[in-house]
mmCIF file of C-alpha atoms and ligand atoms in Angstrom:
data_model
loop_
_atom_site.group_PDB
_atom_site.id
_atom_site.type_symbol
_atom_site.label_atom_id
_atom_site.label_comp_id
_atom_site.label_asym_id
_atom_site.label_seq_id
_atom_site.Cartn_x
_atom_site.Cartn_y
_atom_site.Cartn_z
ATOM 1 C CA UNK E 1477 -0.017 -0.122 -0.027
ATOM 2 C CA UNK E 1478 1.142 3.294 -0.881
ATOM 3 C CA UNK E 1479 2.537 5.903 1.875
ATOM 4 C CA UNK E 1480 -0.557 8.072 0.963
ATOM 5 C CA UNK E 1481 -2.720 6.081 2.920
ATOM 6 C CA UNK E 1482 -2.465 5.065 6.757
ATOM 7 C CA UNK E 1483 -4.403 2.361 8.364
ATOM 8 C CA UNK E 1484 -5.788 1.893 11.949
ATOM 9 C CA UNK E 1485 -8.428 -0.801 12.229
ATOM 10 C CA UNK E 1486 -9.960 -0.812 15.354
ATOM 11 C CA UNK E 1487 -11.335 -4.980 15.477
ATOM 12 C CA UNK E 1488 -13.527 -4.485 18.181
ATOM 13 C CA UNK E 1489 -15.862 -1.887 16.470
ATOM 14 C CA UNK E 1490 -19.261 -3.405 15.416
ATOM 15 C CA UNK E 1491 -20.241 -4.130 11.814
ATOM 16 C CA UNK E 1492 -22.296 -0.641 11.161
ATOM 17 C CA UNK E 1493 -19.221 1.113 12.400
ATOM 18 C CA UNK E 1494 -16.920 -0.449 10.650
ATOM 19 C CA UNK E 1495 -18.864 0.101 7.674
ATOM 20 C CA UNK E 1496 -18.821 3.774 8.006
ATOM 21 C CA UNK E 1497 -15.464 4.149 9.692
ATOM 22 C CA UNK E 1498 -13.817 1.078 9.316
ATOM 23 C CA UNK E 1499 -11.054 1.462 6.559
ATOM 24 C CA UNK E 1500 -9.727 3.821 9.192
ATOM 25 C CA UNK E 1501 -7.880 5.167 6.542
ATOM 26 C CA UNK E 1502 -6.472 8.538 6.264
ATOM 27 C CA UNK E 1503 -5.525 10.224 3.043
ATOM 28 C CA UNK E 1504 -2.004 11.967 4.122
ATOM 29 C CA UNK E 1505 -1.407 15.354 3.094
ATOM 30 C CA UNK E 1506 -5.015 15.852 2.395
ATOM 31 C CA UNK E 1507 -7.171 18.821 3.540
ATOM 32 C CA UNK E 1508 -9.146 17.089 6.027
ATOM 33 C CA UNK E 1509 -12.081 16.297 4.006
ATOM 34 C CA UNK E 1510 -14.495 13.635 5.860
ATOM 35 C CA UNK E 1511 -15.119 11.486 2.665
ATOM 36 C CA UNK E 1512 -12.059 10.481 0.846
ATOM 37 C CA UNK E 1513 -11.435 12.144 -2.834
ATOM 38 C CA UNK E 1514 -12.144 10.085 -5.859
ATOM 39 C CA UNK E 1515 -8.752 9.681 -7.605
ATOM 40 C CA UNK E 1516 -10.030 9.567 -11.055
ATOM 41 C CA UNK E 1517 -6.798 9.277 -12.707
ATOM 42 C CA UNK E 1518 -5.396 6.533 -14.986
ATOM 43 C CA UNK E 1519 -1.722 6.879 -14.151
ATOM 44 C CA UNK E 1520 0.524 8.186 -11.623
ATOM 45 C CA UNK E 1521 3.869 10.503 -12.420
ATOM 46 C CA UNK E 1522 7.085 9.143 -11.243
ATOM 47 C CA UNK E 1523 9.423 11.567 -9.955
ATOM 48 C CA UNK E 1524 12.561 9.879 -11.610
ATOM 49 C CA UNK E 1525 13.374 7.148 -14.055
ATOM 50 C CA UNK E 1526 14.841 4.941 -10.900
ATOM 51 C CA UNK E 1527 11.490 5.569 -8.999
ATOM 52 C CA UNK E 1528 9.418 4.131 -11.951
ATOM 53 C CA UNK E 1529 11.690 1.151 -12.195
ATOM 54 C CA UNK E 1530 11.521 0.504 -8.618
ATOM 55 C CA UNK E 1531 7.836 0.802 -8.264
ATOM 56 C CA UNK E 1532 7.333 -1.739 -11.366
ATOM 57 C CA UNK E 1533 9.825 -4.105 -9.530
ATOM 58 C CA UNK E 1534 8.343 -3.773 -6.233
ATOM 59 C CA UNK E 1535 11.195 -2.231 -4.654
ATOM 60 C CA UNK E 1536 9.340 0.729 -3.717
ATOM 61 C CA UNK E 1537 5.845 0.758 -2.728
ATOM 62 C CA UNK E 1538 3.444 3.462 -4.661
ATOM 63 C CA UNK E 1539 1.233 3.734 -7.447
ATOM 64 C CA UNK E 1540 1.832 3.351 -11.036
ATOM 65 C CA UNK E 1541 -1.376 2.842 -13.263
ATOM 66 C CA UNK E 1542 -5.007 2.396 -12.313
ATOM 67 C CA UNK E 1543 -5.237 -1.124 -13.619
ATOM 68 C CA UNK E 1544 -2.475 -1.941 -11.189
ATOM 69 C CA UNK E 1545 -3.904 -0.031 -8.088
ATOM 70 C CA UNK E 1546 -5.805 3.189 -7.201
ATOM 71 C CA UNK E 1547 -6.408 4.672 -3.909
ATOM 72 C CA UNK E 1548 -10.029 5.057 -4.110
ATOM 73 C CA UNK E 1549 -10.428 1.418 -5.169
ATOM 74 C CA UNK E 1550 -8.119 0.151 -2.415
ATOM 75 C CA UNK E 1551 -10.362 2.069 0.144
ATOM 76 C CA UNK E 1552 -13.052 -0.237 -1.224
ATOM 77 C CA UNK E 1553 -10.941 -3.154 -1.098
ATOM 78 C CA UNK E 1554 -9.899 -2.626 2.378
ATOM 79 C CA UNK E 1555 -13.389 -2.095 3.901
ATOM 80 C CA UNK E 1556 -14.643 -5.173 1.899
ATOM 81 C CA UNK E 1557 -11.772 -7.340 3.434
ATOM 82 C CA UNK E 1558 -12.578 -6.022 6.912
ATOM 83 C CA UNK E 1559 -16.359 -6.602 6.469
ATOM 84 C CA UNK E 1560 -15.838 -10.009 5.323
ATOM 85 C CA UNK E 1561 -13.560 -10.869 7.974
ATOM 86 C CA UNK E 1562 -10.752 -11.682 5.285
ATOM 87 C CA UNK E 1563 -6.911 -10.775 5.029
ATOM 88 C CA UNK E 1564 -7.628 -8.829 1.612
ATOM 89 C CA UNK E 1565 -9.988 -8.022 -1.225
ATOM 90 C CA UNK E 1566 -10.264 -7.265 -4.900
ATOM 91 C CA UNK E 1567 -12.553 -5.066 -6.666
ATOM 92 C CA UNK E 1568 -13.846 -5.741 -10.276
ATOM 93 C CA UNK E 1569 -15.801 -3.876 -12.985
ATOM 94 C CA UNK E 1570 -18.929 -6.225 -12.527
ATOM 95 C CA UNK E 1571 -19.608 -9.472 -10.358
ATOM 96 C CA UNK E 1572 -18.825 -11.761 -13.602
ATOM 97 C CA UNK E 1573 -15.548 -9.942 -13.875
ATOM 98 C CA UNK E 1574 -14.752 -11.005 -10.336
ATOM 99 C CA UNK E 1575 -16.071 -14.619 -11.031
ATOM 100 C CA UNK E 1576 -14.185 -15.041 -14.311
ATOM 101 C CA UNK E 1577 -11.177 -13.689 -12.103
ATOM 102 C CA UNK E 1578 -11.569 -16.423 -9.547
ATOM 103 C CA UNK E 1579 -12.382 -19.056 -11.884
ATOM 104 C CA UNK E 1580 -9.474 -18.398 -14.213
ATOM 105 C CA UNK E 1581 -7.266 -17.468 -11.654
ATOM 106 C CA UNK E 1582 -7.393 -20.705 -9.979
ATOM 107 C CA UNK E 1583 -8.445 -23.681 -12.481
ATOM 108 C CA UNK E 1584 -6.281 -24.992 -15.311
ATOM 109 C CA UNK E 1585 -7.219 -27.357 -18.070
ATOM 110 C CA UNK E 1586 -8.016 -30.841 -16.835
ATOM 111 C CA UNK E 1587 -9.054 -29.337 -13.461
ATOM 112 C CA UNK E 1588 -12.552 -30.234 -12.163
ATOM 113 C CA UNK E 1589 -15.062 -27.804 -10.516
ATOM 114 C CA UNK E 1590 -17.830 -28.963 -8.360
ATOM 115 C CA UNK E 1591 -20.541 -26.623 -8.271
ATOM 116 C CA UNK E 1592 -23.823 -26.442 -6.517
ATOM 117 C CA UNK E 1593 -26.862 -26.977 -8.891
ATOM 118 C CA UNK E 1594 -28.594 -23.584 -8.513
ATOM 119 C CA UNK E 1595 -26.357 -20.663 -9.759
ATOM 120 C CA UNK E 1596 -27.190 -17.284 -11.468
ATOM 121 C CA UNK E 1597 -27.588 -17.706 -15.330
ATOM 122 C CA UNK E 1598 -24.232 -16.207 -16.415
ATOM 123 C CA UNK E 1599 -22.167 -17.875 -13.755
ATOM 124 C CA UNK E 1600 -23.628 -21.282 -15.494
ATOM 125 C CA UNK E 1601 -22.904 -19.480 -18.897
ATOM 126 C CA UNK E 1602 -19.198 -18.959 -17.999
ATOM 127 C CA UNK E 1603 -18.864 -22.586 -16.546
ATOM 128 C CA UNK E 1604 -20.305 -23.954 -19.747
ATOM 129 C CA UNK E 1605 -17.906 -22.031 -21.671
ATOM 130 C CA UNK E 1606 -14.793 -23.594 -19.505
ATOM 131 C CA UNK E 1607 -16.165 -26.799 -19.926
ATOM 132 C CA UNK E 1608 -16.386 -26.543 -23.781
ATOM 133 C CA UNK E 1609 -13.456 -24.418 -24.756
ATOM 134 C CA UNK E 1610 -10.848 -25.119 -21.924
ATOM 135 C CA UNK E 1611 -11.457 -28.657 -21.153
ATOM 136 C CA UNK E 1612 -12.364 -27.992 -17.379
ATOM 137 C CA UNK E 1613 -14.942 -30.277 -16.136
ATOM 138 C CA UNK E 1614 -17.700 -29.202 -14.243
ATOM 139 C CA UNK E 1615 -20.420 -30.857 -12.408
ATOM 140 C CA UNK E 1616 -23.470 -29.292 -10.615
ATOM 141 C CA UNK E 1617 -24.821 -31.120 -7.748
ATOM 142 C CA UNK E 1618 -27.506 -30.622 -4.956
ATOM 143 C CA UNK E 1619 -24.748 -30.069 -2.298
ATOM 144 C CA UNK E 1620 -26.992 -30.604 0.596
ATOM 145 C CA UNK E 1621 -25.557 -34.041 1.466
ATOM 146 C CA UNK E 1622 -22.094 -34.571 2.927
ATOM 147 C CA UNK E 1623 -21.777 -38.000 1.375
ATOM 148 C CA UNK E 1624 -22.862 -36.854 -1.888
ATOM 149 C CA UNK E 1625 -20.184 -33.985 -1.977
ATOM 150 C CA UNK E 1626 -17.758 -36.443 -0.638
ATOM 151 C CA UNK E 1627 -18.755 -38.899 -3.760
ATOM 152 C CA UNK E 1628 -18.607 -36.115 -6.279
ATOM 153 C CA UNK E 1629 -14.997 -34.893 -5.431
ATOM 154 C CA UNK E 1630 -12.699 -36.203 -8.273
ATOM 155 C CA UNK E 1631 -9.027 -36.632 -8.081
ATOM 156 C CA UNK E 1632 -8.670 -33.402 -10.366
ATOM 157 C CA UNK E 1633 -11.196 -31.266 -8.348
ATOM 158 C CA UNK E 1634 -9.382 -28.126 -7.288
ATOM 159 C CA UNK E 1635 -12.454 -26.007 -6.408
ATOM 160 C CA UNK E 1636 -15.897 -26.063 -4.953
ATOM 161 C CA UNK E 1637 -17.966 -23.144 -6.283
ATOM 162 C CA UNK E 1638 -21.485 -22.251 -4.634
ATOM 163 C CA UNK E 1639 -24.197 -19.704 -4.134
ATOM 164 C CA UNK E 1640 -26.087 -19.687 -0.836
ATOM 165 C CA UNK E 1641 -28.942 -18.669 -0.919
ATOM 166 C CA UNK E 1642 -29.007 -19.981 -4.548
ATOM 167 C CA UNK E 1643 -30.058 -17.593 -7.315
ATOM 168 C CA UNK E 1644 -33.300 -17.686 -7.839
ATOM 169 C CA UNK E 1645 -34.398 -20.813 -5.819
ATOM 170 C CA UNK E 1646 -33.084 -19.582 -2.329
ATOM 171 C CA UNK E 1647 -31.680 -23.242 -1.942
ATOM 172 C CA UNK E 1648 -29.067 -23.101 0.873
ATOM 173 C CA UNK E 1649 -25.931 -24.956 1.277
ATOM 174 C CA UNK E 1650 -24.170 -25.655 4.700
ATOM 175 C CA UNK E 1651 -20.923 -23.692 4.636
ATOM 176 C CA UNK E 1652 -19.047 -25.306 7.218
ATOM 177 C CA UNK E 1653 -20.050 -28.931 5.813
ATOM 178 C CA UNK E 1654 -18.543 -28.060 2.436
ATOM 179 C CA UNK E 1655 -15.718 -26.366 3.576
ATOM 180 C CA UNK E 1656 -14.991 -29.076 6.209
ATOM 181 C CA UNK E 1657 -15.179 -31.633 3.251
ATOM 182 C CA UNK E 1658 -13.159 -29.327 0.944
ATOM 183 C CA UNK E 1659 -10.225 -28.992 3.677
ATOM 184 C CA UNK E 1660 -10.008 -32.439 4.024
ATOM 185 C CA UNK E 1661 -9.343 -33.066 0.471
ATOM 186 C CA UNK E 1662 -7.156 -29.915 -0.202
ATOM 187 C CA UNK E 1663 -9.736 -28.390 -2.416
ATOM 188 C CA UNK E 1664 -10.802 -24.406 -2.317
ATOM 189 C CA UNK E 1665 -13.986 -23.275 -1.792
ATOM 190 C CA UNK E 1666 -15.532 -20.271 -3.339
ATOM 191 C CA UNK E 1667 -18.950 -18.786 -2.091
ATOM 192 C CA UNK E 1668 -20.978 -16.272 -3.921
ATOM 193 C CA UNK E 1669 -22.450 -14.265 -0.903
ATOM 194 C CA UNK E 1670 -24.234 -11.538 -3.256
ATOM 195 C CA UNK E 1671 -27.996 -12.479 -1.973
ATOM 196 C CA UNK E 1672 -26.939 -11.669 1.806
ATOM 197 C CA UNK E 1673 -24.220 -9.279 1.879
ATOM 198 C CA UNK E 1674 -21.239 -9.552 4.855
ATOM 199 C CA UNK E 1675 -23.902 -8.219 7.079
ATOM 200 C CA UNK E 1676 -25.774 -11.286 6.913
ATOM 201 C CA UNK E 1677 -23.349 -13.978 6.133
ATOM 202 C CA UNK E 1678 -19.679 -14.453 6.485
ATOM 203 C CA UNK E 1679 -18.224 -17.322 4.750
ATOM 204 C CA UNK E 1680 -14.646 -17.256 5.746
ATOM 205 C CA UNK E 1681 -15.910 -17.545 9.361
ATOM 206 C CA UNK E 1682 -17.137 -20.961 8.238
ATOM 207 C CA UNK E 1683 -13.989 -21.969 6.641
ATOM 208 C CA UNK E 1684 -14.592 -21.069 3.233
ATOM 209 C CA UNK E 1685 -11.559 -19.749 1.051
ATOM 210 C CA UNK E 1686 -12.927 -16.915 -1.318
ATOM 211 C CA UNK E 1687 -15.944 -14.741 -0.876
ATOM 212 C CA UNK E 1688 -17.435 -13.337 -4.094
ATOM 213 C CA UNK E 1689 -20.082 -10.511 -4.521
ATOM 214 C CA UNK E 1690 -22.048 -8.603 -7.234
ATOM 215 C CA UNK E 1691 -21.562 -5.598 -5.680
ATOM 216 C CA UNK E 1692 -24.117 -4.327 -7.985
ATOM 217 C CA UNK E 1693 -26.750 -5.694 -5.640
ATOM 218 C CA UNK E 1694 -26.609 -4.950 -1.758
ATOM 219 C CA UNK E 1695 -23.220 -3.409 -1.610
ATOM 220 C CA UNK E 1696 -24.051 -0.848 -3.739
ATOM 221 C CA UNK E 1697 -27.589 -0.957 -3.108
ATOM 222 C CA UNK E 1698 -29.037 2.123 -5.013
ATOM 223 C CA UNK E 1699 -29.061 0.624 -8.756
ATOM 224 C CA UNK E 1700 -26.448 3.007 -9.988
ATOM 225 C CA UNK E 1701 -23.353 1.091 -10.172
ATOM 226 C CA UNK E 1702 -22.157 -2.322 -11.577
ATOM 227 C CA UNK E 1703 -19.048 -3.949 -9.521
ATOM 228 C CA UNK E 1704 -17.714 -7.034 -8.156
ATOM 229 C CA UNK E 1705 -15.427 -7.868 -4.874
ATOM 230 C CA UNK E 1706 -13.713 -10.960 -3.727
ATOM 231 C CA UNK E 1707 -12.112 -11.286 -0.549
ATOM 232 C CA UNK E 1708 -9.969 -14.055 0.885
ATOM 233 C CA UNK E 1709 -6.419 -14.720 2.055
ATOM 234 C CA UNK E 1710 -3.429 -12.255 1.019
ATOM 235 C CA UNK E 1711 -1.630 -15.138 -0.954
ATOM 236 C CA UNK E 1712 -4.951 -15.750 -2.918
ATOM 237 C CA UNK E 1713 -5.760 -12.342 -3.397
ATOM 238 C CA UNK E 1714 -2.142 -11.529 -4.590
ATOM 239 C CA UNK E 1715 -2.416 -14.574 -7.034
ATOM 240 C CA UNK E 1716 -5.333 -13.321 -8.607
ATOM 241 C CA UNK E 1717 -4.274 -9.757 -8.540
ATOM 242 C CA UNK E 1718 -1.259 -10.564 -10.299
ATOM 243 C CA UNK E 1719 -2.969 -12.784 -12.918
ATOM 244 C CA UNK E 1720 -6.508 -12.542 -13.973
ATOM 245 C CA UNK E 1721 -7.275 -8.926 -12.501
ATOM 246 C CA UNK E 1722 -4.094 -7.321 -13.732
ATOM 247 C CA UNK E 1723 -4.058 -9.165 -17.247
ATOM 248 C CA UNK E 1724 -7.679 -9.811 -18.018
ATOM 249 C CA UNK E 1725 -8.207 -6.469 -16.673
ATOM 250 C CA UNK E 1726 -11.678 -6.445 -15.504
ATOM 251 C CA UNK E 1727 -10.837 -3.469 -12.829
ATOM 252 C CA UNK E 1728 -13.367 -0.939 -11.094
ATOM 253 C CA UNK E 1729 -13.271 2.322 -11.943
ATOM 254 C CA UNK E 1730 -12.442 4.913 -9.173
ATOM 255 C CA UNK E 1731 -15.725 6.682 -9.327
ATOM 256 C CA UNK E 1732 -17.522 3.246 -8.975
ATOM 257 C CA UNK E 1733 -15.858 2.318 -5.978
ATOM 258 C CA UNK E 1734 -16.644 5.915 -4.353
ATOM 259 C CA UNK E 1735 -20.179 4.723 -5.148
ATOM 260 C CA UNK E 1736 -19.759 1.402 -3.359
ATOM 261 C CA UNK E 1737 -17.861 3.008 -0.435
ATOM 262 C CA UNK E 1738 -21.068 5.553 -0.148
ATOM 263 C CA UNK E 1739 -23.347 2.455 -0.181
ATOM 264 C CA UNK E 1740 -21.496 0.438 2.546
ATOM 265 C CA UNK E 1741 -22.216 3.203 5.177
ATOM 266 C CA UNK E 1742 -25.815 2.306 4.860
ATOM 267 C CA UNK E 1743 -25.244 -1.675 4.356
ATOM 268 C CA UNK E 1744 -26.637 -2.660 7.767
ATOM 269 C CA UNK E 1745 -29.381 -0.241 7.824
ATOM 270 C CA UNK E 1746 -30.783 -1.236 4.487
ATOM 271 C CA UNK E 1747 -30.312 -4.953 5.410
ATOM 272 C CA UNK E 1748 -32.281 -4.681 8.574
ATOM 273 C CA UNK E 1749 -35.107 -3.061 6.491
ATOM 274 C CA UNK E 1750 -34.887 -5.650 3.487
ATOM 275 C CA UNK E 1751 -34.998 -8.374 6.211
ATOM 276 C CA UNK E 1752 -38.026 -7.067 8.148
ATOM 277 C CA UNK E 1753 -40.028 -6.192 4.999
ATOM 278 C CA UNK E 1754 -39.314 -9.246 3.042
ATOM 279 C CA UNK E 1755 -40.325 -11.305 6.184
ATOM 280 C CA UNK E 1756 -43.808 -9.360 6.032
ATOM 281 C CA UNK E 1757 -44.191 -9.756 2.159
ATOM 282 C CA UNK E 1758 -43.194 -13.650 2.221
ATOM 283 C CA UNK E 1759 -45.730 -14.103 5.272
ATOM 284 C CA UNK E 1760 -48.571 -12.306 2.985
ATOM 285 C CA UNK E 1761 -47.602 -14.073 -0.371
ATOM 286 C CA UNK E 1762 -47.735 -17.760 1.841
ATOM 287 C CA UNK E 1763 -51.302 -16.869 3.095
ATOM 288 C CA UNK E 1764 -52.581 -15.837 -0.595
ATOM 289 C CA UNK E 1765 -54.965 -18.049 -2.280
ATOM 290 C CA UNK E 1766 -53.226 -17.367 -5.442
ATOM 291 C CA UNK E 1767 -49.672 -18.399 -4.523
ATOM 292 C CA UNK E 1768 -48.975 -21.935 -4.539
ATOM 293 C CA UNK E 1769 -45.390 -21.537 -3.031
ATOM 294 C CA UNK E 1770 -43.234 -19.468 -1.707
ATOM 295 C CA UNK E 1771 -39.277 -19.985 -1.001
ATOM 296 C CA UNK E 1772 -38.063 -17.628 1.701
ATOM 297 C CA UNK E 1773 -35.459 -18.696 4.433
ATOM 298 C CA UNK E 1774 -37.300 -16.688 6.946
ATOM 299 C CA UNK E 1775 -40.492 -19.059 6.804
ATOM 300 C CA UNK E 1776 -40.787 -21.892 9.182
ATOM 301 C CA UNK E 1777 -42.335 -23.716 6.176
ATOM 302 C CA UNK E 1778 -38.813 -23.074 4.279
ATOM 303 C CA UNK E 1779 -37.187 -26.692 4.164
ATOM 304 C CA UNK E 1780 -33.903 -25.371 5.248
ATOM 305 C CA UNK E 1781 -35.018 -22.981 7.658
ATOM 306 C CA UNK E 1782 -32.951 -24.377 10.552
ATOM 307 C CA UNK E 1783 -29.822 -24.181 8.566
ATOM 308 C CA UNK E 1784 -30.739 -20.445 7.669
ATOM 309 C CA UNK E 1785 -30.634 -19.681 11.472
ATOM 310 C CA UNK E 1786 -27.410 -21.467 11.949
ATOM 311 C CA UNK E 1787 -25.481 -19.677 9.160
ATOM 312 C CA UNK E 1788 -27.240 -16.350 8.409
ATOM 313 C CA UNK E 1789 -27.961 -13.500 10.857
ATOM 314 C CA UNK E 1790 -30.929 -12.446 8.964
ATOM 315 C CA UNK E 1791 -33.046 -13.945 6.152
ATOM 316 C CA UNK E 1792 -32.377 -11.400 3.557
ATOM 317 C CA UNK E 1793 -34.378 -9.718 0.967
ATOM 318 C CA UNK E 1794 -35.177 -11.974 -1.627
ATOM 319 C CA UNK E 1795 -38.408 -14.335 -2.280
ATOM 320 C CA UNK E 1796 -39.130 -16.373 -5.004
ATOM 321 C CA UNK E 1797 -42.596 -17.557 -5.351
ATOM 322 C CA UNK E 1798 -44.983 -19.574 -7.880
ATOM 323 C CA UNK E 1799 -48.744 -18.667 -8.486
ATOM 324 C CA UNK E 1800 -51.532 -21.145 -8.519
ATOM 325 C CA UNK E 1801 -52.224 -20.095 -12.245
ATOM 326 C CA UNK E 1802 -48.549 -21.042 -13.010
ATOM 327 C CA UNK E 1803 -46.851 -18.790 -15.823
ATOM 328 C CA UNK E 1804 -49.679 -17.300 -17.434
ATOM 329 C CA UNK E 1805 -50.877 -16.189 -13.965
ATOM 330 C CA UNK E 1806 -47.109 -14.913 -13.376
ATOM 331 C CA UNK E 1807 -47.128 -12.682 -16.586
ATOM 332 C CA UNK E 1808 -50.349 -11.236 -16.068
ATOM 333 C CA UNK E 1809 -49.370 -10.234 -12.363
ATOM 334 C CA UNK E 1810 -45.934 -8.806 -13.576
ATOM 335 C CA UNK E 1811 -47.655 -6.617 -16.396
ATOM 336 C CA UNK E 1812 -50.068 -5.208 -13.661
ATOM 337 C CA UNK E 1813 -47.743 -4.082 -10.994
ATOM 338 C CA UNK E 1814 -46.957 -0.321 -10.274
ATOM 339 C CA UNK E 1815 -44.723 0.254 -7.692
ATOM 340 C CA UNK E 1816 -42.612 -2.935 -8.108
ATOM 341 C CA UNK E 1817 -40.227 -2.357 -10.848
ATOM 342 C CA UNK E 1818 -40.189 -4.940 -13.731
ATOM 343 C CA UNK E 1819 -36.500 -5.514 -13.725
ATOM 344 C CA UNK E 1820 -33.600 -7.974 -13.264
ATOM 345 C CA UNK E 1821 -30.753 -7.176 -10.624
ATOM 346 C CA UNK E 1822 -31.702 -7.204 -6.946
ATOM 347 C CA UNK E 1823 -30.757 -5.763 -3.577
ATOM 348 C CA UNK E 1824 -31.523 -2.099 -4.459
ATOM 349 C CA UNK E 1825 -33.492 0.207 -1.985
ATOM 350 C CA UNK E 1826 -36.145 -0.195 -5.203
ATOM 351 C CA UNK E 1827 -38.269 -3.285 -4.865
ATOM 352 C CA UNK E 1828 -37.629 -5.297 -8.285
ATOM 353 C CA UNK E 1829 -39.374 -8.219 -9.659
ATOM 354 C CA UNK E 1830 -38.520 -10.567 -12.539
ATOM 355 C CA UNK E 1831 -39.249 -13.902 -14.522
ATOM 356 C CA UNK E 1832 -35.856 -15.981 -14.318
ATOM 357 C CA UNK E 1833 -36.961 -18.626 -17.111
ATOM 358 C CA UNK E 1834 -37.191 -15.715 -19.413
ATOM 359 C CA UNK E 1835 -34.903 -13.505 -18.097
ATOM 360 C CA UNK E 1836 -31.768 -14.088 -15.702
ATOM 361 C CA UNK E 1837 -31.954 -17.633 -16.186
ATOM 362 C CA UNK E 1838 -32.862 -17.665 -20.076
ATOM 363 C CA UNK E 1839 -29.277 -19.057 -20.884
ATOM 364 C CA UNK E 1840 -30.084 -22.064 -18.829
ATOM 365 C CA UNK E 1841 -31.555 -24.746 -21.175
ATOM 366 C CA UNK E 1842 -35.327 -25.586 -19.808
ATOM 367 C CA UNK E 1843 -34.032 -28.961 -18.740
ATOM 368 C CA UNK E 1844 -31.169 -27.695 -16.620
ATOM 369 C CA UNK E 1845 -33.520 -25.188 -15.158
ATOM 370 C CA UNK E 1846 -35.883 -27.497 -13.862
ATOM 371 C CA UNK E 1847 -33.081 -29.594 -12.270
ATOM 372 C CA UNK E 1848 -32.276 -26.343 -10.440
ATOM 373 C CA UNK E 1849 -35.474 -25.887 -9.395
ATOM 374 C CA UNK E 1850 -36.815 -23.089 -11.735
ATOM 375 C CA UNK E 1851 -40.171 -23.811 -12.668
ATOM 376 C CA UNK E 1852 -41.533 -21.767 -15.864
ATOM 377 C CA UNK E 1853 -43.779 -19.955 -13.551
ATOM 378 C CA UNK E 1854 -41.278 -18.892 -10.878
ATOM 379 C CA UNK E 1855 -41.041 -15.392 -10.070
ATOM 380 C CA UNK E 1856 -38.268 -13.460 -8.135
ATOM 381 C CA UNK E 1857 -38.946 -10.381 -5.856
ATOM 382 C CA UNK E 1858 -36.258 -8.259 -4.588
ATOM 383 C CA UNK E 1859 -37.961 -6.472 -1.555
ATOM 384 C CA UNK E 1860 -36.969 -2.876 -1.481
ATOM 385 C CA UNK E 1861 -36.871 -0.305 1.505
ATOM 386 C CA UNK E 1862 -40.337 1.353 0.451
ATOM 387 C CA UNK E 1863 -43.183 1.000 3.061
ATOM 388 C CA UNK E 1864 -44.033 -2.390 3.178
ATOM 389 C CA UNK E 1865 -47.697 -1.806 3.027
ATOM 390 C CA UNK E 1866 -47.247 -0.176 -0.237
ATOM 391 C CA UNK E 1867 -45.403 -3.278 -1.816
ATOM 392 C CA UNK E 1868 -47.787 -5.699 -0.546
ATOM 393 C CA UNK E 1869 -50.668 -3.756 -1.606
ATOM 394 C CA UNK E 1870 -49.430 -3.305 -5.346
ATOM 395 C CA UNK E 1871 -48.779 -7.388 -5.155
ATOM 396 C CA UNK E 1872 -52.041 -7.986 -4.233
ATOM 397 C CA UNK E 1873 -53.982 -5.639 -6.571
ATOM 398 C CA UNK E 1874 -51.574 -7.241 -9.244
ATOM 399 C CA UNK E 1875 -52.378 -10.733 -8.555
ATOM 400 C CA UNK E 1876 -56.272 -9.987 -7.927
ATOM 401 C CA UNK E 1877 -57.104 -7.735 -10.651
HETATM 402 N N1 LCS Z 3098 -23.812 -13.636 -8.881
HETATM 403 C C1 LCS Z 3098 -24.901 -13.502 -8.360
HETATM 404 C C2 LCS Z 3098 -25.704 -14.321 -7.426
HETATM 405 C C3 LCS Z 3098 -25.758 -12.735 -9.170
HETATM 406 O O1 LCS Z 3098 -26.880 -12.578 -9.115
HETATM 407 C C4 LCS Z 3098 -25.314 -11.880 -10.408
HETATM 408 C C5 LCS Z 3098 -25.851 -11.049 -11.062
HETATM 409 C C6 LCS Z 3098 -23.989 -12.068 -10.303
HETATM 410 C C7 LCS Z 3098 -23.340 -12.891 -9.899
HETATM 411 C C8 LCS Z 3098 -23.097 -11.183 -11.447
HETATM 412 O O2 LCS Z 3098 -22.955 -10.181 -11.390
HETATM 413 P P1 LCS Z 3098 -22.794 -8.694 -12.421
HETATM 414 O O3 LCS Z 3098 -21.903 -9.103 -13.192
HETATM 415 O O4 LCS Z 3098 -24.230 -8.540 -12.793
HETATM 416 O O5 LCS Z 3098 -22.620 -7.575 -11.439
HETATM 417 N N2 LCS Z 3098 -27.305 -11.124 -10.869
HETATM 418 C C9 LCS Z 3098 -28.286 -10.661 -11.619
HETATM 419 C C10 LCS Z 3098 -29.623 -11.158 -11.638
HETATM 420 O O6 LCS Z 3098 -30.344 -11.816 -10.978
HETATM 421 N N3 LCS Z 3098 -30.460 -10.117 -12.355
HETATM 422 O O7 LCS Z 3098 -29.558 -9.131 -12.939
HETATM 423 C C11 LCS Z 3098 -28.309 -9.570 -12.728
#
């Protein structure tokens, strides 16, 4: 890290305090601005040829070029590491850039990746690409049973990749169980934590190696930035930084890092509101005669409710549900909403609703979608922080009209 930034991270601070002050970083030589400046620069000027050479060789700390490091982006990376309980973190220009940097940074041709069966559509697409073009073996399993996980591990398995809760089915995976099996067999575990944010789930505490977020979602929270972050050990982050981050180059822009830093300051507050409102919306949906199934970890009827209580601090803001009238009823309802916005993405202050089979998971062949538990009529709702009565009323009128 450059001398420009000094560090002091009181570990004893609570999450909300850390999310505001936790980078503990003062920009040296500044004018006392409360909010750090946005270093909107592509490059950094050297004082001499010798200094430039020393920065390139690593003999001297300091900035060189924004693809290799930028102070605003580093502030974000340090705060993410702190909030995830990791040594270190890296920021990317999208969640998919983060995922591809992890997969390509760890896995080689001939390796096997063991994945949970329900994954975000583009993650599934990337895994298929790696399978078809780069001869990486990929298998998707339910990952709920320890014996099944053990059985699915091959001699060439190098990575277990999972989402919990899964997009969009909300299926959960026991992080402690999977990381225990992975550690016994010397395999890395990467967890997409997008649906919960570090406020509600911290996979590193359960022994997982890498945490991934589409920071576009809860970390940003306001629907105005596309970004990704990963967190893990110093060695792992260094390896990814010096290979797939630097050379594939999917880095985050300083302005976007600023927006995420601002988003993080209200993460705890927003997540509490998302939790509380989603619980009420899920209960409303479950009691409605036009709704046949609701998938929300906070409902006692959710098959993995106990696991949710064990590894999540709250149940989050995402609900999936099916209507008794199936696909046609879902389309009818989605076209009649006023407040809930018909849009992909999730984790925003605005309530967003979408139809996975024709939108986020349309890239997944129908048969694979069904195996993932995504029926053609499934609807995914990302409950925002509007008045919860207004959200419920909008859903009611759209279903009943
Ligand atoms: N991981 C998960 C769990 C996601 O939901 C998404 C995006 C990504 C990774 C990729 O992140 P991005 O590159 O978009 O920042 N999920 C989306 C969704 O459900 N609707 O639109 C995007």
